[in-house]
Short mmCIF file of C-alpha atoms in Angstrom, two decimals:
data_model
loop_
_atom_site.label_atom_id
_atom_site.label_comp_id
_atom_site.label_asym_id
_atom_site.label_seq_id
_atom_site.Cartn_x
_atom_site.Cartn_y
_atom_site.Cartn_z
CA ALA E 1 0.00 0.00 0.00
CA PRO E 2 1.27 3.52 -0.71
CA ARG E 3 2.46 5.46 2.30
CA PHE E 4 2.30 9.18 3.05
CA ASP E 5 4.89 10.93 5.16
CA PHE E 6 4.37 14.22 6.94
CA CYS E 7 6.10 16.12 9.69
CA LEU E 8 4.50 17.42 12.88
CA PRO E 9 6.72 20.41 13.50
CA CYS E 10 5.76 20.73 17.15
CA TRP E 11 7.37 17.40 17.85
CA CYS E 12 9.81 17.43 14.92
CA ALA E 13 9.00 13.80 14.32
CA ALA E 14 7.87 12.13 11.12
CA ASN E 15 4.77 9.94 11.23
CA THR E 16 3.85 7.52 8.50
CA LEU E 17 0.32 6.56 7.49
CA THR E 18 -1.04 4.00 5.05
CA ALA E 19 -3.35 5.31 2.33
CA LYS E 20 -6.36 3.98 4.27
CA GLU E 21 -5.19 5.61 7.54
CA PHE E 22 -4.53 8.85 5.66
CA ARG E 23 -8.14 8.98 4.39
CA LEU E 24 -9.51 8.20 7.84
CA PHE E 25 -7.32 10.71 9.70
CA PRO E 26 -9.75 13.02 11.53
CA SER E 27 -9.94 16.51 10.07
CA VAL E 28 -9.54 17.99 13.55
CA ILE E 29 -6.05 16.47 13.71
CA TRP E 30 -5.19 18.16 10.39
CA ASP E 31 -6.23 21.47 12.00
CA VAL E 32 -3.79 20.80 14.86
CA ILE E 33 -1.01 19.91 12.40
CA ARG E 34 -1.60 23.09 10.44
CA MET E 35 -1.79 25.26 13.57
CA SER E 36 1.49 23.81 14.78
CA TRP E 37 3.29 25.68 12.00
CA ASP E 38 2.21 28.94 13.65
CA GLY E 39 4.93 28.47 16.27
CA TYR E 40 7.45 29.20 13.54
CA ILE E 41 6.03 32.74 13.28
CA ASP E 42 6.87 33.38 16.94
CA ASN E 43 10.32 31.84 16.51
CA LEU E 44 11.07 33.91 13.41
CA ILE E 45 10.04 37.18 15.07
CA ALA E 46 12.11 36.33 18.16
CA GLN E 47 15.14 35.75 15.89
CA THR E 48 14.86 39.35 14.61
CA LYS E 49 15.40 40.99 18.00
CA ASP E 50 18.37 43.29 18.35
CA SER E 51 20.57 43.63 21.46
CA GLY E 52 17.99 45.99 22.99
CA GLY E 53 15.23 43.39 22.59
CA THR E 54 13.40 45.16 19.75
CA ALA E 55 11.94 42.80 17.14
CA HIS E 56 12.37 44.15 13.62
CA ALA E 57 9.87 41.79 11.95
CA ASP E 58 6.26 42.22 12.96
CA ARG E 59 4.50 39.66 10.73
CA ALA E 60 5.45 36.42 8.99
CA CYS E 61 4.07 33.37 7.22
CA ILE E 62 5.16 30.15 5.57
CA ILE E 63 3.71 28.92 2.29
CA GLY E 64 4.34 25.83 0.18
CA LEU E 65 6.79 26.01 -2.72
CA ASP E 66 4.37 23.98 -4.84
CA GLY E 67 1.44 26.30 -5.46
CA GLY E 68 1.83 28.72 -2.55
CA ALA E 69 -0.70 27.12 -0.18
CA PRO E 70 -0.45 28.53 3.35
CA TRP E 71 1.30 26.42 5.99
CA THR E 72 0.72 28.93 8.78
CA THR E 73 -2.76 30.14 9.65
CA ALA E 74 -4.17 33.65 9.28
CA GLY E 75 -5.47 33.35 12.85
CA HIS E 76 -2.07 33.96 14.43
CA ALA E 77 -1.76 37.51 15.81
CA ALA E 78 1.45 38.11 13.84
CA ALA E 79 0.40 36.28 10.66
CA LEU E 80 1.29 37.84 7.35
CA LYS E 81 -1.99 37.43 5.46
CA LEU E 82 -1.41 36.90 1.75
CA GLN E 83 -4.40 37.81 -0.41
CA GLY E 84 -5.84 36.15 -3.50
CA ALA E 85 -3.14 34.78 -5.79
CA GLU E 86 -0.22 36.40 -3.94
CA GLY E 87 1.01 33.10 -2.49
CA ALA E 88 0.71 31.31 -5.83
CA ASN E 89 2.54 34.12 -7.64
CA ILE E 90 5.39 34.12 -5.11
CA ALA E 91 5.64 30.33 -5.24
CA LYS E 92 5.68 30.31 -9.05
CA CYS E 93 8.65 32.70 -9.16
CA PHE E 94 10.60 30.66 -6.62
CA LYS E 95 9.68 27.29 -8.12
CA ASN E 96 10.81 28.40 -11.60
CA LYS E 97 13.72 30.47 -10.24
CA ASP E 98 12.47 33.23 -12.54
CA PHE E 99 12.05 36.53 -10.72
CA SER E 100 11.33 38.66 -13.80
CA ALA E 101 7.67 39.08 -12.69
CA PHE E 102 8.93 40.65 -9.44
CA MET E 103 11.38 42.83 -11.35
CA ALA E 104 8.74 44.07 -13.79
CA GLY E 105 5.65 44.35 -11.57
CA GLY E 106 6.83 44.32 -7.98
CA ILE E 107 6.10 41.87 -5.18
CA PHE E 108 2.55 41.85 -3.83
CA VAL E 109 2.10 40.98 -0.16
CA GLU E 110 -1.12 41.74 1.75
CA GLY E 111 -2.34 43.77 -1.22
CA ILE E 112 0.67 46.09 -1.12
CA LYS E 113 3.10 46.33 -4.03
CA TYR E 114 6.70 46.24 -2.79
CA GLN E 115 9.55 47.33 -5.03
CA PHE E 116 11.81 44.43 -5.92
CA LEU E 117 15.32 45.16 -4.61
CA ARG E 118 17.33 42.07 -5.43
CA VAL E 119 17.52 38.28 -5.45
CA GLU E 120 20.38 36.26 -3.94
CA ASP E 121 21.30 32.72 -4.95
CA ASP E 122 17.87 32.23 -6.59
CA LYS E 123 16.42 31.60 -3.13
CA VAL E 124 16.22 34.92 -1.25
CA VAL E 125 14.26 37.97 -2.43
CA PHE E 126 14.14 41.44 -0.88
CA GLY E 127 11.49 44.12 -1.37
CA LYS E 128 10.69 47.55 0.07
CA LYS E 129 7.88 50.11 0.01
CA LYS E 130 8.27 53.55 1.49
CA GLU E 131 6.08 54.05 4.56
CA HIS E 132 5.14 50.35 4.55
CA GLY E 133 8.45 48.68 5.45
CA ALA E 134 10.17 45.81 3.73
CA ILE E 135 9.75 42.11 3.02
CA THR E 136 12.22 39.25 3.00
CA ILE E 137 11.32 36.00 1.25
CA GLN E 138 13.45 32.84 1.33
CA ALA E 139 12.78 29.39 -0.08
CA SER E 140 13.78 26.01 1.31
CA LYS E 141 13.27 22.71 -0.52
CA THR E 142 9.48 22.68 -0.04
CA ALA E 143 8.53 25.92 1.70
CA ILE E 144 8.81 29.68 1.38
CA VAL E 145 9.31 31.81 4.49
CA ILE E 146 8.12 35.43 4.32
CA ALA E 147 8.62 38.20 6.88
CA HIS E 148 7.63 41.85 7.02
CA THR E 149 9.98 44.44 8.51
CA THR E 150 8.36 47.46 10.10
CA GLU E 151 9.03 50.88 8.56
CA GLY E 152 12.21 52.14 10.21
CA GLY E 153 13.16 48.62 11.30
CA GLN E 154 16.36 46.89 10.26
CA GLN E 155 15.67 44.54 7.37
CA GLY E 156 18.98 42.81 8.07
CA ASN E 157 17.55 41.53 11.36
CA SER E 158 14.48 40.20 9.53
CA ASN E 159 16.74 38.59 6.93
CA LYS E 160 18.44 36.72 9.77
CA GLY E 161 15.12 35.52 11.23
CA VAL E 162 13.88 34.31 7.84
CA ALA E 163 17.18 32.54 7.16
CA VAL E 164 17.10 30.75 10.52
CA ILE E 165 13.66 29.26 9.79
CA ALA E 166 14.32 28.50 6.10
CA ASP E 167 17.68 26.89 6.88
CA TYR E 168 16.10 24.83 9.66
CA LEU E 169 13.37 23.56 7.33
CA GLU E 170 16.04 22.80 4.74
CA SER E 171 17.96 20.77 7.34
CA LEU E 172 14.82 18.67 7.85
CA GLY E 173 14.63 18.03 4.11
CA MET E 174 11.72 20.42 3.81
#
């Protein structure tokens, strides 16, 4: 029988289900699995604190590399809430390693168009919008981590927080 693997990030342990078990898995458990990704938002924001304890990222989210489906929920107080096709558009650029759409039309996050600044190593993208702050986006093997830096905040600190989470997911093969 085919098997499906998934990771419960809260416990950082892989669990394997048969196809029959997968179909019978209660939907309430899937809600718990999905909500468990929200802890990564708190971790990312904590990673952006400077020596004075000021966090430079105020919102974050994680989406899937394949299609841009949300991994974190919009219910988290510090969730970055992508709208409409924003997640899919971001994922498409990262999946294809073609950032020309960002270069030509900007990067849309929460309905705001950020100016594309640069891409590094085909896996990290930076954007900025005056009076709205900045965004940092980094891909791992299967996920895309996105953080918003407050206006006047240090995007470098947010870059660090995003990298910590993306690199950790990468280390898990995700």
